[in-house]
Short mmCIF file of C-alpha atoms in Angstrom, two decimals:
data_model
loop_
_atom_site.label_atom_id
_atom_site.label_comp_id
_atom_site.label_asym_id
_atom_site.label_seq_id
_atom_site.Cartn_x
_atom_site.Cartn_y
_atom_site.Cartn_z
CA UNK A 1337 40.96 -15.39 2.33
CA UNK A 1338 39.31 -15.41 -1.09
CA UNK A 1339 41.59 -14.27 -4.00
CA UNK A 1340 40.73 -10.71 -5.46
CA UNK A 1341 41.73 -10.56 -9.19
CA UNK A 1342 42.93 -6.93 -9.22
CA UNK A 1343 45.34 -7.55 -6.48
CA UNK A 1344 49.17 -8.07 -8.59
CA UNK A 1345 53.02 -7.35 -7.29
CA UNK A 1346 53.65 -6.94 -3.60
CA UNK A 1347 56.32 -4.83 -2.47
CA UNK A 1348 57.56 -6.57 0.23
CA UNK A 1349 60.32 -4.40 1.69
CA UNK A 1350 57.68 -1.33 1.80
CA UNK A 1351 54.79 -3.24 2.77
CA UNK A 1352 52.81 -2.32 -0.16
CA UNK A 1353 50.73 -4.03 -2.82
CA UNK A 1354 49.83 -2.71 -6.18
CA UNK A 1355 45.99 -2.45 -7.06
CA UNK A 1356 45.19 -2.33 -10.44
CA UNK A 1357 41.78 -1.54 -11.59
CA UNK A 1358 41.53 -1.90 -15.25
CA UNK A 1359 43.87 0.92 -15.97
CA UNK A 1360 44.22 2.16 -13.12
CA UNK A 1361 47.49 1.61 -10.78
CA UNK A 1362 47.69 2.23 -7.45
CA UNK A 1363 49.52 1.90 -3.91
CA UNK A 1364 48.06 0.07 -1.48
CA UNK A 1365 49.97 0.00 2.22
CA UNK A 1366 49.09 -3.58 3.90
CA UNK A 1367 48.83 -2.11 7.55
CA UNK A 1368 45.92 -4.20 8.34
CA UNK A 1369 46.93 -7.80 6.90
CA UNK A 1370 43.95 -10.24 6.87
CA UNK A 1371 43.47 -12.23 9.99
CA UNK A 1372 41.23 -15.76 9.86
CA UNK A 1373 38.24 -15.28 11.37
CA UNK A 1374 37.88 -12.03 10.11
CA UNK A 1375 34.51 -11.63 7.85
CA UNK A 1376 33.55 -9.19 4.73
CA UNK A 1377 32.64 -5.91 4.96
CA UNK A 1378 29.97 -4.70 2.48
CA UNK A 1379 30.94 -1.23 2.17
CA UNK A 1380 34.66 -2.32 1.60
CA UNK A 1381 33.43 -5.05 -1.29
CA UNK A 1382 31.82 -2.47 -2.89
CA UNK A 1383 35.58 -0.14 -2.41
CA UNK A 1384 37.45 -2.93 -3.36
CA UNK A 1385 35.46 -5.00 -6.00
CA UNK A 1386 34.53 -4.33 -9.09
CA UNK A 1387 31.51 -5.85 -10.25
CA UNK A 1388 30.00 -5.47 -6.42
CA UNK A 1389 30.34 -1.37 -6.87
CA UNK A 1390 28.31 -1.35 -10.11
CA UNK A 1391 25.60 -3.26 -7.88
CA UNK A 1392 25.66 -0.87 -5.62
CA UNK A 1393 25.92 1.98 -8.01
CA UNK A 1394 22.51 0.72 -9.75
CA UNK A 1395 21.00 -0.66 -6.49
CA UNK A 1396 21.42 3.26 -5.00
CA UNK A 1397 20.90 5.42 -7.86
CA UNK A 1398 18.49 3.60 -9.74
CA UNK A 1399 15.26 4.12 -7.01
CA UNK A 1400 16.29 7.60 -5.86
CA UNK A 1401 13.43 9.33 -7.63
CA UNK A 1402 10.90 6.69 -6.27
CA UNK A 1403 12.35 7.01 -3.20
CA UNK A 1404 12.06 10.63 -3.04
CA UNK A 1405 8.64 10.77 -4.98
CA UNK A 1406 7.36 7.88 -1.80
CA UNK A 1407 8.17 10.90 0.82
CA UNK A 1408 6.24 13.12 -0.70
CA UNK A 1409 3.07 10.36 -0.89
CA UNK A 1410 3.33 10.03 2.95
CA UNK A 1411 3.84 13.52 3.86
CA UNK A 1412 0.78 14.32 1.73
CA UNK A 1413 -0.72 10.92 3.82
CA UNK A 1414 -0.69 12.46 6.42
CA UNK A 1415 -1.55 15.79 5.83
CA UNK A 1416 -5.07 14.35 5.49
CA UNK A 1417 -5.45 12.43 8.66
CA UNK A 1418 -7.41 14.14 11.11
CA UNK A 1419 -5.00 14.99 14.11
CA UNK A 1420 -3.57 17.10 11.57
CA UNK A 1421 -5.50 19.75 12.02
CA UNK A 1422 -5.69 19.54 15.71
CA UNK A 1423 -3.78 22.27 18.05
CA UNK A 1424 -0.43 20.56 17.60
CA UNK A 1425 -0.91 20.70 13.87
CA UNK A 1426 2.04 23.32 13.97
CA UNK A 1427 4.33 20.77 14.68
CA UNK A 1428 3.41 18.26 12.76
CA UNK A 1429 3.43 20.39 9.83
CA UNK A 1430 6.51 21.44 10.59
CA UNK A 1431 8.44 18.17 11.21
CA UNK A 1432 6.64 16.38 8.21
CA UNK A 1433 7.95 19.43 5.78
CA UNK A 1434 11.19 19.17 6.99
CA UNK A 1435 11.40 15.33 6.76
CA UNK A 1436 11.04 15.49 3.10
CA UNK A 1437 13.91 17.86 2.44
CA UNK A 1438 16.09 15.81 5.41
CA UNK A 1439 15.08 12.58 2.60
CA UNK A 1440 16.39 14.44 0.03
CA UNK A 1441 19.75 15.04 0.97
CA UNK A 1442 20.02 11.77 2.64
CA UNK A 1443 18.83 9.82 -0.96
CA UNK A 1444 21.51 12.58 -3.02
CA UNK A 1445 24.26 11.98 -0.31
CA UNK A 1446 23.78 8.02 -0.44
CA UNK A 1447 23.94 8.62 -4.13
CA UNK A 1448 27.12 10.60 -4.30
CA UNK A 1449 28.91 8.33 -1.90
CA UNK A 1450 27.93 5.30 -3.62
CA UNK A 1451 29.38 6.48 -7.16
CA UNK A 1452 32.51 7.91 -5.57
CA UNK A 1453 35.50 5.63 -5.09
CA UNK A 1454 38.33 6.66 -2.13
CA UNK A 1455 41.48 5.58 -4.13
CA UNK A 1456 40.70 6.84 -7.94
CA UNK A 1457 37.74 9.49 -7.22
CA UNK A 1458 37.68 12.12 -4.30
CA UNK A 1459 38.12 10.61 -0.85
CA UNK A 1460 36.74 14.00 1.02
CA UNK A 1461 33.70 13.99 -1.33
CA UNK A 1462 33.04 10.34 -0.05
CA UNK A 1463 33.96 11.33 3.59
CA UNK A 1464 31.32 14.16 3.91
CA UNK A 1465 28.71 12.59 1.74
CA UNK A 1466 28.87 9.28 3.45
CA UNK A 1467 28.52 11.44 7.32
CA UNK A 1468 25.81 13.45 6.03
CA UNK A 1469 23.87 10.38 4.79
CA UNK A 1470 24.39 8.53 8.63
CA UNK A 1471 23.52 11.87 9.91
CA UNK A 1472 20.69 12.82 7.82
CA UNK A 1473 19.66 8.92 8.01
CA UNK A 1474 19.52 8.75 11.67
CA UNK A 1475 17.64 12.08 11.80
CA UNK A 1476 14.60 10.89 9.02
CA UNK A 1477 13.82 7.86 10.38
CA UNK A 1478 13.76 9.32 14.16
CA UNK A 1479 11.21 12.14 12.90
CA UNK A 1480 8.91 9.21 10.82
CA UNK A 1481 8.61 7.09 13.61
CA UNK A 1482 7.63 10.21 15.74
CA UNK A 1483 5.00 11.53 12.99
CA UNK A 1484 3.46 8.55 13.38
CA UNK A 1485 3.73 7.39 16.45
CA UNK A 1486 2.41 10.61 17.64
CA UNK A 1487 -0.85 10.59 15.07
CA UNK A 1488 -1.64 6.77 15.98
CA UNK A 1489 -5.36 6.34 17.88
CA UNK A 1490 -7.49 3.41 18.55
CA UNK A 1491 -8.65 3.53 14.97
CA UNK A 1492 -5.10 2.34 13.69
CA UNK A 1493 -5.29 -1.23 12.31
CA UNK A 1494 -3.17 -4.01 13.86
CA UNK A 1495 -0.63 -4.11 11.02
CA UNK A 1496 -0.33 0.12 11.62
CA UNK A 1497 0.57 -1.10 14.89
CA UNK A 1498 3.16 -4.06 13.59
CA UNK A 1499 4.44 -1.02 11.12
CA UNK A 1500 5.30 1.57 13.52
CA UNK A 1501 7.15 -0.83 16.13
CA UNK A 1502 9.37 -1.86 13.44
CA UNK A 1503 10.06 1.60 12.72
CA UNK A 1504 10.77 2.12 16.31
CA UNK A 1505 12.63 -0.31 17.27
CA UNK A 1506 14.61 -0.60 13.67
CA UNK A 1507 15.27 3.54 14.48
CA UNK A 1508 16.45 2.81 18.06
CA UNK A 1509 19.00 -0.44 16.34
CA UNK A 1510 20.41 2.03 14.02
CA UNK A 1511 21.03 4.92 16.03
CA UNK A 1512 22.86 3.15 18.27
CA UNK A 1513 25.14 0.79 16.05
CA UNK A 1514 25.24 3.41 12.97
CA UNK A 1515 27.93 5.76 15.33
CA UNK A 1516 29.99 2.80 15.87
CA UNK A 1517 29.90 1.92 12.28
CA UNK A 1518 30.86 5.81 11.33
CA UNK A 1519 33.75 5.55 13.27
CA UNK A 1520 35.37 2.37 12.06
CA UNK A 1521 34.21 3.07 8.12
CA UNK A 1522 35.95 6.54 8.83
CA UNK A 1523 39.46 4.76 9.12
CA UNK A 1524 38.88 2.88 6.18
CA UNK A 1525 38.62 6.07 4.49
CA UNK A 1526 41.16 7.72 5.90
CA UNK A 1527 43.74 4.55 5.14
CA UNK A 1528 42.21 2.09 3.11
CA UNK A 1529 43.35 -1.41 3.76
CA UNK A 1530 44.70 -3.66 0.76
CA UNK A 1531 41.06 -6.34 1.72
CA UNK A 1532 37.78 -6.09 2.59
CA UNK A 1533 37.28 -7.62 5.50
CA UNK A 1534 37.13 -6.35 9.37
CA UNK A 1535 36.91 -8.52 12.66
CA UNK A 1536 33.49 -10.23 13.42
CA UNK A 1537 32.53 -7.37 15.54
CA UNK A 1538 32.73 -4.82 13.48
CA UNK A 1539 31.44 -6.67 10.61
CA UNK A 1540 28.24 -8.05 12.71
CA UNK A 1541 27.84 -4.23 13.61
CA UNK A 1542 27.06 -3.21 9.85
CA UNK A 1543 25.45 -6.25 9.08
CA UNK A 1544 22.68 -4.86 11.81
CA UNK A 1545 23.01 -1.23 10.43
CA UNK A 1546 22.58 -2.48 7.23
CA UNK A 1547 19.43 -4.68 7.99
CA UNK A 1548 17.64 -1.98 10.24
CA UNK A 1549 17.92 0.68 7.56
CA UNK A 1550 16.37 -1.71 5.11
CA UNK A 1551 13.50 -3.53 7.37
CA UNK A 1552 12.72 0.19 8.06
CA UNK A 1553 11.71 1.48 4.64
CA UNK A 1554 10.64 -1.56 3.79
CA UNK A 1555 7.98 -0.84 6.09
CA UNK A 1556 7.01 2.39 4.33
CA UNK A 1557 5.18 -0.51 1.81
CA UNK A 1558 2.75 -1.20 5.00
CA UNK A 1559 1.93 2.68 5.02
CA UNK A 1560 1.62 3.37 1.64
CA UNK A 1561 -0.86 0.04 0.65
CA UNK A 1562 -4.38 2.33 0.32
CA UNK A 1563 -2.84 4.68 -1.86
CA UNK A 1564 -4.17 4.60 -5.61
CA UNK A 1565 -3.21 6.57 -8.66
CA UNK A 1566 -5.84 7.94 -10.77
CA UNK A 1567 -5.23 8.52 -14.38
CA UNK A 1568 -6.72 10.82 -16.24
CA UNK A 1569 -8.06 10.40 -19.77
CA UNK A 1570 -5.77 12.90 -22.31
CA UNK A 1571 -7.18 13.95 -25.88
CA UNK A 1572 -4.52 13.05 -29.14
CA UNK A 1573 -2.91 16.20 -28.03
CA UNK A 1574 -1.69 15.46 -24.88
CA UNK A 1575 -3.80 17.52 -23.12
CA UNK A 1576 -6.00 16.13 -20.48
CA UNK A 1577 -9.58 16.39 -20.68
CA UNK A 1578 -12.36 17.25 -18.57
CA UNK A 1579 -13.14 14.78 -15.65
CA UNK A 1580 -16.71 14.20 -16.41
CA UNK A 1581 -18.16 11.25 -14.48
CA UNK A 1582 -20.88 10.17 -17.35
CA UNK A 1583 -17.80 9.65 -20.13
CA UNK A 1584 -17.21 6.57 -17.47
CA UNK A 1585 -20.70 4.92 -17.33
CA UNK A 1586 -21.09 1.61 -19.43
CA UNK A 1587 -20.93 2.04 -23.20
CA UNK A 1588 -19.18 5.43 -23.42
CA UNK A 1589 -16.02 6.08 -24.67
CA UNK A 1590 -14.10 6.49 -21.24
CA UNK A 1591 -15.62 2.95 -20.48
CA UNK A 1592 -12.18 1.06 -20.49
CA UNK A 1593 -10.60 3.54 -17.95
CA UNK A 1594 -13.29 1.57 -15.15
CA UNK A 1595 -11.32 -1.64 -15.65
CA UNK A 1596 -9.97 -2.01 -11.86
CA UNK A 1597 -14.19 -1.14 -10.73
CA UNK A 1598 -15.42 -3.59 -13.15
CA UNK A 1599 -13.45 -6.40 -12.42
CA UNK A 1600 -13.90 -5.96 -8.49
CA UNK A 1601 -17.44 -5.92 -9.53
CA UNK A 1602 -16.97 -9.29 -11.82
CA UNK A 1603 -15.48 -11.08 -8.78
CA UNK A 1604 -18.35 -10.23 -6.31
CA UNK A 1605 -20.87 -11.43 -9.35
CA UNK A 1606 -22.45 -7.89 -9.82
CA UNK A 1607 -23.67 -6.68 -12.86
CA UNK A 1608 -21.75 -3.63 -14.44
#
């Protein structure tokens, strides 16, 4: 078992060890003691360990308007694609609203939980933001994988195809291994152990929750690879200008703003 700094005086005779973070003293009743063989939990780490909780901290925080901001890209996405306005339209418009609101309490709850600690902070904040985020986790992926599964056609390209079988088969993974995880993360809550590390089981079980919930968005880079930003020329003011298309031919004075077109057109050798 690796040495953790903050650990100091055991209290032998009440089976207790004193935890001091910076400042900061408390109990800490050695119920579980560590066993060999057993491996580290991330989610305890990040409890137990300083410097691994301000990683996590930035790691979460840190993208949560990007994260919310790419929802909104591929509900618009797919607003656009042409089962969309078929007869089933109602539910797709439906279940792609609500997955964008679903996101945003699942990025806000992952975000609370994540700058919450259980010993110093609130333990029933981190309790009911950390089962809304599995919840509202579980329930985002299962309705992305079904938006798109259900618009797919013959038209979809083969890595579509690689994109949404990763979703689906990441979605069924974490489903089914993110309840098991709940429960035993729940205990640690509810009495936190004085070391961050479970049995192999239950540690292999988050590794794979962890890993499918990150192989999954990661996928939402597949979806998202034709989308392009345009920006729009703005005067000294600030104010944006007129989009007229002749302020971008050659030798006016939006000219520069056709940089990405003119260098496409440099590498297939055409003239400007």
């Amino acid at each position: 078992m690796e040495k953790i700094d903050h650990y100091t005086d055991n209290r032998f005779a009440l089976n207790q060890i004193w935890v001091s973070y910076g400042k900061l003293l408390t109990l800490c009743t050695d119920k579980y003691p560590f066993e060999s063989g057993m491996l580290p939990s991330v989610l305890r780490q990040v409890e137990i360990k300083v410097l691994t909780n301000i990683f996590f901290r930035v790691a979460v925080v840190v993208p949560m308007a990007v994260r919310i901001f790419l929802v909104m890209i591929l509900r618009n996405s797919l607003r656009k694609n042409e089962e969309y306005d078929s007869y089933r339209s109602t539910i797709y418009r439906f279940f792609n609203d609500l997955s964008v609101i679903v996101a945003i309490i699942e990025v806000f709850s992952q975000g609370i939980f994540s700058i919450v600690t259980i010993r110093f902070d609130y333990p029933q904040l981190y309790q009911y933001t950390f089962t809304v985020f599995v919840m509202t986790s579980s329930i985002y992926m299962f309705m992305r994988t079904f938006l798109l599964s259900a618009l797919s056609n013959n038209d979809c390209e083969y890595i579509d195809n690689v994109s949404l079988f990763v979703k689906a088969l990441c979605t069924l993974v974490y489903i089914w291994t993110v309840s098991k995880f709940h429960d035993t993360h729940l205990q640690f809550i509810l009495d936190p152990p004085c070391h961050g590390y479970v049995p192999q089981g239950q540690a292999i079980v988050e590794y794979i929750v962890i890993s499918s919930y990150l192989i999954f968005h990661l996928t939402h880079l597949i979806d998202i690879r034709d989308i392009r930003f345009l920006c729009y020329p703005r005067t000294c003011s600030g104010e944006c200008e007129p989009v007229k298309p002749e302020n971008f031919q050659p030798g006016h004075k939006y000219e520069c703003c056709r940089s990405y077109e003119l260098r496409q057109r440099q590498l297939l050798g055409q003239s400007t």
